[in-house]
Coordinates of C-alpha atoms and ligand atoms in Angstrom, one line a residue:
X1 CA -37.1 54.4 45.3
X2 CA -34.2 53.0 47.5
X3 CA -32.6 49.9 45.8
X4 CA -32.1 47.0 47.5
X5 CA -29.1 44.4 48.1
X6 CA -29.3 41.9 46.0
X7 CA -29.2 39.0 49.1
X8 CA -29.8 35.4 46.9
X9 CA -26.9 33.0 46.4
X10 CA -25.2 33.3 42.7
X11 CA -25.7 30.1 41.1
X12 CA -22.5 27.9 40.4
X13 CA -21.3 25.8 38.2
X14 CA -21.2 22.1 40.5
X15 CA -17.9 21.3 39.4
X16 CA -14.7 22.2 37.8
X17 CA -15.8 19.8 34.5
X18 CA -18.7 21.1 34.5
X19 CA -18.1 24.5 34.0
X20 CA -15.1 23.0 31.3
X21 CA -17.3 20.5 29.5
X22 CA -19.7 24.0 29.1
X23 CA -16.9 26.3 28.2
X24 CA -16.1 23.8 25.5
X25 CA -20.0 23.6 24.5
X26 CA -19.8 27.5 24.0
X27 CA -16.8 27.4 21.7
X28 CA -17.1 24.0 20.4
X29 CA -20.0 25.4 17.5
X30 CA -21.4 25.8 14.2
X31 CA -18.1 27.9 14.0
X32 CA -16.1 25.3 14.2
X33 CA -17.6 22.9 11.8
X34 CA -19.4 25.4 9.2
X35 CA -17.2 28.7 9.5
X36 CA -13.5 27.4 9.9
X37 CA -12.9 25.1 6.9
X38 CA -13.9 27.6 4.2
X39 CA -12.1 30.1 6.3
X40 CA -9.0 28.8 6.4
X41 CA -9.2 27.4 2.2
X42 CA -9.6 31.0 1.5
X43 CA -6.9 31.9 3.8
X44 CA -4.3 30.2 2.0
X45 CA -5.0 26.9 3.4
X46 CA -1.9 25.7 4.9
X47 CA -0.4 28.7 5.6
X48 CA -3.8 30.2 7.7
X49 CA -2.9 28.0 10.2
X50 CA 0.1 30.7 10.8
X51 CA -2.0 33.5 11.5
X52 CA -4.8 31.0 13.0
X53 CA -1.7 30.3 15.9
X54 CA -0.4 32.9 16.3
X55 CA -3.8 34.7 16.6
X56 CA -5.0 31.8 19.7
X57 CA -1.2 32.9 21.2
X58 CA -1.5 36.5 20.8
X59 CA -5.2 37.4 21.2
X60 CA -6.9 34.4 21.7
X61 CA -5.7 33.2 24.9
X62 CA -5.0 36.5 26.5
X63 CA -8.5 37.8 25.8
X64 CA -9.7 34.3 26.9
X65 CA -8.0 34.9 30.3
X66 CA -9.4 38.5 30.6
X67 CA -13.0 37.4 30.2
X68 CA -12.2 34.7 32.9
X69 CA -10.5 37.3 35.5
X70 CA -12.9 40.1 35.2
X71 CA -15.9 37.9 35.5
X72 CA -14.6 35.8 37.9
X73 CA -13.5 38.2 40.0
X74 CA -16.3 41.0 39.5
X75 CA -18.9 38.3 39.4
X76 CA -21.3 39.5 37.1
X77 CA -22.8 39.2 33.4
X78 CA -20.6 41.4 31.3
X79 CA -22.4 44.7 32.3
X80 CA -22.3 44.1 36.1
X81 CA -18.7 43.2 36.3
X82 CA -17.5 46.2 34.0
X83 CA -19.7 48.5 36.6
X84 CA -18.2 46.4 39.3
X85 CA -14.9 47.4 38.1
X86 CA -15.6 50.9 37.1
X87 CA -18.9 52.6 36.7
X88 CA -18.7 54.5 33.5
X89 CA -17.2 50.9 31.8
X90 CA -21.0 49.3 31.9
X91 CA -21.9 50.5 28.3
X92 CA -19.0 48.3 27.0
X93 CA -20.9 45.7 28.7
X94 CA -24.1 46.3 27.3
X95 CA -22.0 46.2 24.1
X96 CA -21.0 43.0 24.4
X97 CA -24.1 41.6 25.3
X98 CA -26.2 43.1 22.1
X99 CA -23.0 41.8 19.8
X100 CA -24.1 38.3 21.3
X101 CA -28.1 39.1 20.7
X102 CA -27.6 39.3 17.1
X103 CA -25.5 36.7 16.6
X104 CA -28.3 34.7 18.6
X105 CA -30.6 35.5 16.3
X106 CA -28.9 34.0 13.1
X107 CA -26.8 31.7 15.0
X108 CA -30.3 29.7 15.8
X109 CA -31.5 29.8 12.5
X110 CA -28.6 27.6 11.1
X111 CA -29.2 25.4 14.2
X112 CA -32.9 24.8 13.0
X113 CA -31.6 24.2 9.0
X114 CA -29.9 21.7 10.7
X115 CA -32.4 20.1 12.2
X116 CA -34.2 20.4 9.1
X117 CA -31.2 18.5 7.3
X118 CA -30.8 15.8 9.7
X119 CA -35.1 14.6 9.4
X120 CA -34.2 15.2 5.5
X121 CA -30.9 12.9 6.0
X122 CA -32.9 9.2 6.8
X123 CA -34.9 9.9 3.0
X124 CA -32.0 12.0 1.0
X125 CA -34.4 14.6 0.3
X126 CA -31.6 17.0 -0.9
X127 CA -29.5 14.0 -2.9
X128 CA -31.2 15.1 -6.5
X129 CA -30.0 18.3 -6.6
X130 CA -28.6 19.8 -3.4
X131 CA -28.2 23.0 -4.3
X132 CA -31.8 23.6 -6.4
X133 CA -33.1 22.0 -3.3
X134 CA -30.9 24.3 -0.2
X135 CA -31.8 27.6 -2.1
X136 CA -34.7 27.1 -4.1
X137 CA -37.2 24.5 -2.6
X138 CA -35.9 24.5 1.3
X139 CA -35.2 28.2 2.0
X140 CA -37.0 29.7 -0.9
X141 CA -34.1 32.4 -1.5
X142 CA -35.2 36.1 -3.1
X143 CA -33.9 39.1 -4.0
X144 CA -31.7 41.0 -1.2
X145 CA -34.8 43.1 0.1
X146 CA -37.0 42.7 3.6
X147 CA -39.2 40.1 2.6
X148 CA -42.0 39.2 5.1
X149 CA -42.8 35.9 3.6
X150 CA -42.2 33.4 5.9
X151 CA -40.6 29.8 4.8
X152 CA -42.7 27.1 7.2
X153 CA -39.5 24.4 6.8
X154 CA -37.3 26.8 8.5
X155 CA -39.5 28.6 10.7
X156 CA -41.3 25.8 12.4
X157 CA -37.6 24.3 13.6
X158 CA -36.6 27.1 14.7
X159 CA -39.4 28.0 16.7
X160 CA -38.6 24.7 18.4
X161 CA -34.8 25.6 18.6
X162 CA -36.4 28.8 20.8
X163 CA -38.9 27.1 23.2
X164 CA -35.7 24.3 24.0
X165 CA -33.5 27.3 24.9
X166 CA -36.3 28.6 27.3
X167 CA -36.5 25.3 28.9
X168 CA -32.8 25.0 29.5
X169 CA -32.4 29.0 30.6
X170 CA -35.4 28.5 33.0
X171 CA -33.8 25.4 34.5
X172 CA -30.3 27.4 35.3
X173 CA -27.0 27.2 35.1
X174 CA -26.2 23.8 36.7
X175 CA -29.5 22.5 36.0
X176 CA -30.3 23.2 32.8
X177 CA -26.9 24.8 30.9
X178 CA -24.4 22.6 32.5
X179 CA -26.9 19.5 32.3
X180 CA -27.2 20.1 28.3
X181 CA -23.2 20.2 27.9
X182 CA -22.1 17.1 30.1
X183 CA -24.6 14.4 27.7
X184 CA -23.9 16.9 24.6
X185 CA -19.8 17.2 24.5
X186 CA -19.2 13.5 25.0
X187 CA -21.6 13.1 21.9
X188 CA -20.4 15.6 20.0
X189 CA -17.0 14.0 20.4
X190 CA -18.1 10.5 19.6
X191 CA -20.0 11.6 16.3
X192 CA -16.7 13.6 15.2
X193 CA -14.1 11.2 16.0
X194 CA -16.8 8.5 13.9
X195 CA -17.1 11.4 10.7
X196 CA -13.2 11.6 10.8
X197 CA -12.5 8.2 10.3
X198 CA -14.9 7.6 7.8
X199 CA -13.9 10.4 6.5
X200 CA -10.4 9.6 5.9
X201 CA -11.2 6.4 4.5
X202 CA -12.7 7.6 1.5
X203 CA -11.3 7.9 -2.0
X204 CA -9.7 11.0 -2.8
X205 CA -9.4 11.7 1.1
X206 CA -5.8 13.1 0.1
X207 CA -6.1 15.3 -2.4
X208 CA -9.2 17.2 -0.4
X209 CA -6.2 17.4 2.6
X210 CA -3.6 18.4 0.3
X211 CA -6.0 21.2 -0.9
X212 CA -6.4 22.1 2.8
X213 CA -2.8 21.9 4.1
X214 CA -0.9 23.0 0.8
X215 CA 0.1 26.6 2.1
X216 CA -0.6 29.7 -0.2
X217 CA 2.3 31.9 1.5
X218 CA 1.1 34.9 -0.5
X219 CA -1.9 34.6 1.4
X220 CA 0.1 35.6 4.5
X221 CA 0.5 39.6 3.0
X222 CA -3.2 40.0 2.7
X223 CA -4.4 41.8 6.0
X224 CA -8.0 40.7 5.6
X225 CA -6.7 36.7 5.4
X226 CA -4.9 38.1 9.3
X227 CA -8.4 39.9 10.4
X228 CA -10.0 36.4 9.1
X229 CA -7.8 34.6 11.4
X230 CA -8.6 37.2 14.5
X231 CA -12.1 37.1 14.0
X232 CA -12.5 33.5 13.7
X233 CA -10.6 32.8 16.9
X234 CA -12.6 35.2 18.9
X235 CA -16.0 34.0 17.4
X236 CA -14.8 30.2 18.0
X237 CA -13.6 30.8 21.5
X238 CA -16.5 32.6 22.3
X239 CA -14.5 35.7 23.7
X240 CA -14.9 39.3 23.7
X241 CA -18.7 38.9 23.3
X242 CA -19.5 39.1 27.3
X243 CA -20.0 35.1 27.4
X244 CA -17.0 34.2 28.8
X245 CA -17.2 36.8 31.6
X246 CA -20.9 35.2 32.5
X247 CA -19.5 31.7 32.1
X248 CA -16.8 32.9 34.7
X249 CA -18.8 34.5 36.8
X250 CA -20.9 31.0 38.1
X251 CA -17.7 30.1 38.6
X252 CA -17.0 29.0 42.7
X253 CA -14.2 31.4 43.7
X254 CA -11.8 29.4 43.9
X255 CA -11.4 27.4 40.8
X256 CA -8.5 27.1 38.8
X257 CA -9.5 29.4 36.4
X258 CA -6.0 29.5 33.7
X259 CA -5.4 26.0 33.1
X260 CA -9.5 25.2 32.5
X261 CA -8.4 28.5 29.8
X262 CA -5.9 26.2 28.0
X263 CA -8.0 22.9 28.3
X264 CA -11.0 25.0 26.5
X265 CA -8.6 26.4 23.9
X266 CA -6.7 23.4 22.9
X267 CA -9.8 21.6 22.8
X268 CA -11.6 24.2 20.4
X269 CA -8.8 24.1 18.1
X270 CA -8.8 20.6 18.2
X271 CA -12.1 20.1 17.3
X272 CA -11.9 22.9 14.8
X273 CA -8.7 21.0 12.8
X274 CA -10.4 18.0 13.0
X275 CA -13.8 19.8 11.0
X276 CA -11.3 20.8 8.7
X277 CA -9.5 17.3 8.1
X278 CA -13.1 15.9 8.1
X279 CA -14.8 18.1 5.5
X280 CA -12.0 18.4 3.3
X281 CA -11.1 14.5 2.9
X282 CA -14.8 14.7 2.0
X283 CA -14.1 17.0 -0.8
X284 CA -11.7 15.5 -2.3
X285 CA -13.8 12.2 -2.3
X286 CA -16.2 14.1 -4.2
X287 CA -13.6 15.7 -6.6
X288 CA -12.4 12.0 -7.0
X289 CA -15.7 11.0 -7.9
X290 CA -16.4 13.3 -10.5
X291 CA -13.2 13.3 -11.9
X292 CA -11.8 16.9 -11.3
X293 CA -9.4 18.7 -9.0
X294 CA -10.8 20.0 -5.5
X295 CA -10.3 23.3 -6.5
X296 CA -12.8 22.8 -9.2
X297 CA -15.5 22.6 -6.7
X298 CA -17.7 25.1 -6.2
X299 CA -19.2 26.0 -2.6
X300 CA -16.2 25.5 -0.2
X301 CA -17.3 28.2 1.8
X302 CA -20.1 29.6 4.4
X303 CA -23.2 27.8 4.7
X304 CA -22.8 26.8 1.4
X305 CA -20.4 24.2 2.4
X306 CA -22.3 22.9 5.0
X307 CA -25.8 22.5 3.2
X308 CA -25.0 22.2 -0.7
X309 CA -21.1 20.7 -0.8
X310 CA -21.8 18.4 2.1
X311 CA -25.0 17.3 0.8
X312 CA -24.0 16.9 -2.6
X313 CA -20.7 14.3 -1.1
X314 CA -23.6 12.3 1.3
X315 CA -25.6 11.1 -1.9
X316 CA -23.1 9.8 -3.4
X317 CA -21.2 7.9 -0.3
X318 CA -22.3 4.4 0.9
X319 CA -24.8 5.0 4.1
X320 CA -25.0 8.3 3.1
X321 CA -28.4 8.9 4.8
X322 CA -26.5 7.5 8.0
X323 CA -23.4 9.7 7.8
X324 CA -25.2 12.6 7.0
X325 CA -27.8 12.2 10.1
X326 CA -24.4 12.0 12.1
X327 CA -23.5 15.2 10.4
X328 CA -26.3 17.0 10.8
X329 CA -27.1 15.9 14.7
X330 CA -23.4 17.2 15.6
X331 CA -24.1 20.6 14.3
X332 CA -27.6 20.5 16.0
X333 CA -25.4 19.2 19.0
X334 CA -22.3 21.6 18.8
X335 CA -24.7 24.9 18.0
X336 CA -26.8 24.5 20.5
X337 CA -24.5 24.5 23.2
X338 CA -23.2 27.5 21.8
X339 CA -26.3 29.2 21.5
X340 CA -27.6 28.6 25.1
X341 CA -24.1 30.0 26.1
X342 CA -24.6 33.1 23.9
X343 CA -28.4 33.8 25.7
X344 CA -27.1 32.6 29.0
X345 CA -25.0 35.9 28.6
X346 CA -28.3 37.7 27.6
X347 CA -30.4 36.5 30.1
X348 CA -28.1 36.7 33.4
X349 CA -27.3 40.5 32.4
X350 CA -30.8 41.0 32.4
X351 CA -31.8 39.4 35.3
X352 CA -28.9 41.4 37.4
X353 CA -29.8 44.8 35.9
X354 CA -33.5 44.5 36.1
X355 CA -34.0 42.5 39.3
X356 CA -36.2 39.7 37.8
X357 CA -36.4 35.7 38.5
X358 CA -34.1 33.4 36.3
X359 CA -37.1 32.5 34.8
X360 CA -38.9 35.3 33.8
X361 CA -35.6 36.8 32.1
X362 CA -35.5 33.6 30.0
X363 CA -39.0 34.3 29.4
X364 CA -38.0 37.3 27.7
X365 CA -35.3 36.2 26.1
X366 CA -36.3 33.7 24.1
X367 CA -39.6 35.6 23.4
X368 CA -38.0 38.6 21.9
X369 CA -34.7 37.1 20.6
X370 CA -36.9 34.4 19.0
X371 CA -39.4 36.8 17.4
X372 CA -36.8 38.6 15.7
X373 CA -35.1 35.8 14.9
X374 CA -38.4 33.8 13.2
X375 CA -39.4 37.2 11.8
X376 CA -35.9 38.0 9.8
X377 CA -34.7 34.7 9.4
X378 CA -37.1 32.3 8.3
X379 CA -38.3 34.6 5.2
X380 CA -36.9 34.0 2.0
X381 CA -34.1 37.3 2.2
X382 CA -33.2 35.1 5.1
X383 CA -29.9 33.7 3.8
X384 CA -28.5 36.9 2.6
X385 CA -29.4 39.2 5.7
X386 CA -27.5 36.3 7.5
X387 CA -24.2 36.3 6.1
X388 CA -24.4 40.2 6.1
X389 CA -25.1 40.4 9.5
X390 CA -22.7 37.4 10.2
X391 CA -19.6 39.5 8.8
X392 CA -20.2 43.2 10.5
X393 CA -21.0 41.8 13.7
X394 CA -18.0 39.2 13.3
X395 CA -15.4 41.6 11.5
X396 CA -16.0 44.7 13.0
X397 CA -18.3 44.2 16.4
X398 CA -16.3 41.7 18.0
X399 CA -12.8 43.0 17.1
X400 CA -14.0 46.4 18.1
X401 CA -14.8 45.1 21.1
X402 CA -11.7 43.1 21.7
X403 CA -9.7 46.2 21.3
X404 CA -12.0 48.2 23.4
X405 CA -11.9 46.1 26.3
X406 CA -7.9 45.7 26.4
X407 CA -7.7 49.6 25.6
X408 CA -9.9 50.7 28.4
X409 CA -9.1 48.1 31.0
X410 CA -5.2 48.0 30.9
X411 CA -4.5 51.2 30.0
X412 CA -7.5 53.9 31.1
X413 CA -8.4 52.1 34.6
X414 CA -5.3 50.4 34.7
X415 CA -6.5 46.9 36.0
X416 CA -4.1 44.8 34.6
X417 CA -1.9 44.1 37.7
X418 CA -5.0 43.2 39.9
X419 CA -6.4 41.0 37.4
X420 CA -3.5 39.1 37.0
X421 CA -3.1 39.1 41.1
X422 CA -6.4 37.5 40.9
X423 CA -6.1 34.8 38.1
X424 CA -2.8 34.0 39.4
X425 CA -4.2 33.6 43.2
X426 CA -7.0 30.7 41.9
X427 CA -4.9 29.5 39.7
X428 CA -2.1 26.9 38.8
X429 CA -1.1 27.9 35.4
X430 CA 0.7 31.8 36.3
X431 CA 0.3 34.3 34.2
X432 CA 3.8 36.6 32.8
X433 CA 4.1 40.0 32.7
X434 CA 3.5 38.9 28.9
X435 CA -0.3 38.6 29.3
X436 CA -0.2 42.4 29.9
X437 CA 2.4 43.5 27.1
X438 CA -0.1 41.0 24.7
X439 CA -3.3 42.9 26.3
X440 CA -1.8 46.3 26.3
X441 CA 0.1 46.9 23.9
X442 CA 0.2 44.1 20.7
X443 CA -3.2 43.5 20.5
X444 CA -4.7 46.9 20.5
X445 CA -2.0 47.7 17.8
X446 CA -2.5 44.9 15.3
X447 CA -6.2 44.4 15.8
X448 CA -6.9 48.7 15.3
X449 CA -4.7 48.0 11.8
X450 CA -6.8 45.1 11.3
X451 CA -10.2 47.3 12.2
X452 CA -9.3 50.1 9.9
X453 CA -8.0 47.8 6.5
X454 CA -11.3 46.1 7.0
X455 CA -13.7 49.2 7.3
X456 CA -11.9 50.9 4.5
X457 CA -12.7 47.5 2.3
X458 CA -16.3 47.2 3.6
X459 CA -16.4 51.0 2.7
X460 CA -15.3 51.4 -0.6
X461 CA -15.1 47.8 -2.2
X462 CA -18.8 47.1 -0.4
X463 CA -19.8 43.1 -0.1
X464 CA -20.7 40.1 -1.9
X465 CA -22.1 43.0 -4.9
X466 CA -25.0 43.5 -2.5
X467 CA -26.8 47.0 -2.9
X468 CA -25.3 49.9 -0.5
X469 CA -28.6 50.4 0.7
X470 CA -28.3 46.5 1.9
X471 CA -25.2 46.8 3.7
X472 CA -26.3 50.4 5.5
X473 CA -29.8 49.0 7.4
X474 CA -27.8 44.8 7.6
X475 CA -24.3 45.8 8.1
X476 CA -23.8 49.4 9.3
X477 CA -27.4 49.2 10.9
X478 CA -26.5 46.2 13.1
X479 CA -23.6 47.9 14.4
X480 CA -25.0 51.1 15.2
X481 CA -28.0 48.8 16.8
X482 CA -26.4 47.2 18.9
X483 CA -23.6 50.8 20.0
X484 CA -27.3 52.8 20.7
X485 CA -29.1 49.6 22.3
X486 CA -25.8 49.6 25.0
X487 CA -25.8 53.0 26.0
X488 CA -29.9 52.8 26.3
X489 CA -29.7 49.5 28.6
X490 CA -26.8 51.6 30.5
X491 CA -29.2 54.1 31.4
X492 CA -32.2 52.0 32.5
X493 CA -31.5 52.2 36.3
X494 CA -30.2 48.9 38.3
X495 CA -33.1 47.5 40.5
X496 CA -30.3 46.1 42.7
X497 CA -27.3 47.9 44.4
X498 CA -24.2 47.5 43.0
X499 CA -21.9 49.0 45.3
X500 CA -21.7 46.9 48.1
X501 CA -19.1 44.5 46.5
X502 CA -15.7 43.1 47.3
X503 CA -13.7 41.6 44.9
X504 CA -11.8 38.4 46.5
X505 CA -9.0 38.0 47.2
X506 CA -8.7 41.6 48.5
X507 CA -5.8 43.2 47.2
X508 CA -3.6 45.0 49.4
X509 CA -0.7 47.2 48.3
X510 CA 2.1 45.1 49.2
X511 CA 0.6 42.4 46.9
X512 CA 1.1 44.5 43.7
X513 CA 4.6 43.2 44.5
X514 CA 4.6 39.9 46.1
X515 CA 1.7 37.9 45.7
X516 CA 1.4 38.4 41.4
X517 CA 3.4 34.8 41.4
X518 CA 1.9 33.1 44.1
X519 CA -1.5 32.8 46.1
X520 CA -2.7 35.0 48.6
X521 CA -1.5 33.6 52.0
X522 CA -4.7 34.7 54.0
X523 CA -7.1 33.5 51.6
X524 CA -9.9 31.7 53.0
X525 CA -12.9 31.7 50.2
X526 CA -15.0 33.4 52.3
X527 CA -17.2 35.8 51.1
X528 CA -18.2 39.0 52.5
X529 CA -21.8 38.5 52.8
X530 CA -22.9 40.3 50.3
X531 CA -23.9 40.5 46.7
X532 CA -22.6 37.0 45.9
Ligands
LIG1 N1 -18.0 29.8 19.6 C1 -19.2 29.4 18.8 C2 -18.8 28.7 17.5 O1 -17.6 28.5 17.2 O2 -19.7 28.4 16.8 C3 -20.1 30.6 18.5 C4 -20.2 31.6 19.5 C5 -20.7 31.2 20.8 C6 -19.9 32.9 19.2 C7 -20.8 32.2 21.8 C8 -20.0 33.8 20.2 C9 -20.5 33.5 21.4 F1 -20.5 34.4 22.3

């Protein structure tokens, strides 16, 4: 059967804000607020924030800039602009995309604990005993096996957490995606700037800061604190998962693609330090108030931190119930835009490789994603598959990918110069011959030495004292998931043609040379009629 051109308009973002203020909604996340704290105490505090910078200089930034070029100039979901740029690159792609599937699937059911913990906020269900009440009564915790018994508290959120993101998918990118950011961010930011301050001003603010910010320098030999610090920048900025690329890719072609790059960044970071300042002043308040040191507390990590620490601090502060629904709405707030990012990316390489209607791809998105999702994550092994999942895909998927991606696209098809042409032709922030060295040659090396000190741990120090068998089918399994589900999406054939694409600005040979610094003199923005 002959395929046929693909002739509807791409949809765009409406404006340059827009398309920031949902940037920031995808890295701006649960990441931020419930994964970087704990990461950087057990990085060596102050001293992660050296390998947490340097990590946004060296790979953060450049990879952010990659996603941006190739999907803004190949146009596609992650799959379609790897094909666009060279055929036998769509599995990578695929790869992508399936990284950010299963970290849909958890990443939604911490969304719906939220939720959960916000309604239980106004009557302080969890003040008697937090942590009796996280593990035992809310998420009824078993043995690390497959249970099938599902937990109605988390399930029935996070069925609703599913339905919402088929609303907003169906609705579109400007509609429905963008909409959701531009009333979410400016909340988001209200509610954190509010939690700083009040968390400052509490007792014992100080020493929980001090515990935070006092730098462990020995910390700084240990390669897996450096693989901590590379894996949490990728997963907060969103990159190497395919999302930026489809973020970029709704893009209008000319947009200042680089300096929205560093806004995003700077602003994820931001918001990031300021989780940290928040929830550790709050620690120390609660080390102040039962009389020991903040290192005395237990639970400054994971999800822990978020739904037994935090918990444990809101009973005892005044307004608790009111800080802690502010609590808990920003992490509904911040993980939802991050999740509608992460299916966004799902849905729109779906829709381009199968030919179907916005609609009926979110549809299937959230139908399938949110089966699995209510069917693994709302039973009591819940918890436990989640943080297993949460560190293969995390550790090894995305850093994989990461060095994949430079690997194959600086050095095999050698697109390095033309990407740079293009970012540097839209943009007003130019990129240095550095962005390539970073690409090309660092990143690959320290992120491979990263890889291999971190697979060799997994391998023979295992995790957490979970069973081998656990890790194989929740850590091994999810990674050889999603490597087997890429190359079988690659082979499924495209409804639409691919080939007939022309990647603006053209670039001809003399502007190797010349036009890297500056902006193509005959651009126009016109497209060449066809696949948009
Ligand atoms: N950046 C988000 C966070 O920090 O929580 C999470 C995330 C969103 C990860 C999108 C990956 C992704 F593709």
């Amino acid at each position: 059967m002959a395929t046929k051109v693909q002739s509807t308009e791409r949809e765009q973002w409406s404006h340059q804000t827009g398309f920031i203020l949902a940037a920031i909604g995808s890295a701006v996340g649960l990441g931020n607020i419930w994964r970087f704290p704990g990461v950087a105490y057990e990085g060596g505090g102050g001293a992660f924030l050296v390998p947490y910078l340097i990590a946004l200089l060296t790979a953060g930034i450049p990879i952010l800039f990659l996603d941006y070029a190739i999907g803004h100039r190949f146009r596609g979901a992650a799959p379609l602009a790897f094909r666009r740029m060279k055929k036998w690159t769509e599995p990578l792609g695929w790869f992508q995309i399936m990284l950010s599937f299963v970290i849909a699937v958890y990443y939604a059911a911490v969304i719906a604990w939220s939720m959960s913990y916000f309604v239980f906020s106004f009557d302080m269900e969890y003040a008697d005993d937090p942590k009796g009440f996280f593990l035992g009564e809310y998420l009824q915790v078993g043995e690390p096996e497959i249970s099938t018994s599902i937990v109605a508290g988390v399930a029935i959120p996070l069925v609703l957490v599913w339905v919402a993101v088929l609303v907003i998918l169906g609705l579109g990118v400007a509609g429905g995606v963008q909409r959701v950011n531009v009333i979410g961010i400016p909340l988001l930011l209200v509610a954190f700037i509010a939690l700083v301050i009040r968390a400052l001003t509490l007792p014992g603010a100080t020493d929980g800061l001090n515990e935070l910010f006092t730098p462990d320098w020995e910390a700084l030999s240990d390669p897996d604190v450096w693989i901590a610090a590379y894996s949490q920048i990728f997963f907060s900025l969103s990159i190497a998962f395919g999302i930026m690329i489809t973020y970029a890719s709704y893009q209008k072609r000319k947009a200042n693609m680089t300096s929205s790059g560093l806004v995003v960044a700077f602003a994820n970071s931001s918001f990031e330090i300021l989780a940290g300042i928040a929830v550790f002043s709050t620690l120390g308040f609660l080390a102040f108030e039962r009389g020991v040191g903040v290192g005395e507390l237990e639970g400054l990590t994971g999800p822990i931190l978020s739904f037994v620490t935090f918990p444990a601090v809101l009973a005892q502060m005044p307004a608790g119930s009111l800080w802690g629904a502010v609590f808990f709405g920003a992490l509904v707030i911040a993980g939802f835009t991050s999740l509608i990012s992460i299916l966004l990316g799902v849905s729109a390489s779906l829709q381009e490789k199968l030919g179907v209607s916005r609609r009926a791809a979110a549809v299937g998105v959230a139908a399938v994603c949110g089966t699995i999702s209510v069917a693994l994550f709302s039973t009591t092994s819940g918890l436990l598959a989640l943080d297993t999942v949460d560190q293969w895909a995390n550790n090894i998927g995305v850093v994989t990918s990461a060095i994949l991606m430079a690997i194959i696209v600086i050095w095999i098809i050698r697109k390095g110069d033309e990407l740079r042409f293009h970012l540097n032709s839209v943009s007003t922030f130019k990129v240095g011959r550095i962005w390539i060295l970073l690409l090309g040659v660092l990143a690959p090396i320290y992120l491979s030495y990263m890889l291999i000190e971190r697979i060799i741990t997994l391998i023979s120090d295992g995790y957490e004292q979970l069973p081998t068998w656990y890790l194989v089918v929740f850590g091994w399994g999810t990674i050889a998931f999603t490597v087997i589900a890429a190359f079988v999406l690659t082979a499924l054939p495209w409804r639409n043609s691919t080939e007939r694409f022309t990647p603006w600005p053209q670039l001809r040979h003399d502007d190797v040379k010349t036009a890297l610094a500056g902006p193509p003199q005959s651009a126009d923005g016109s497209t060449n009629g066809e696949i948009k």
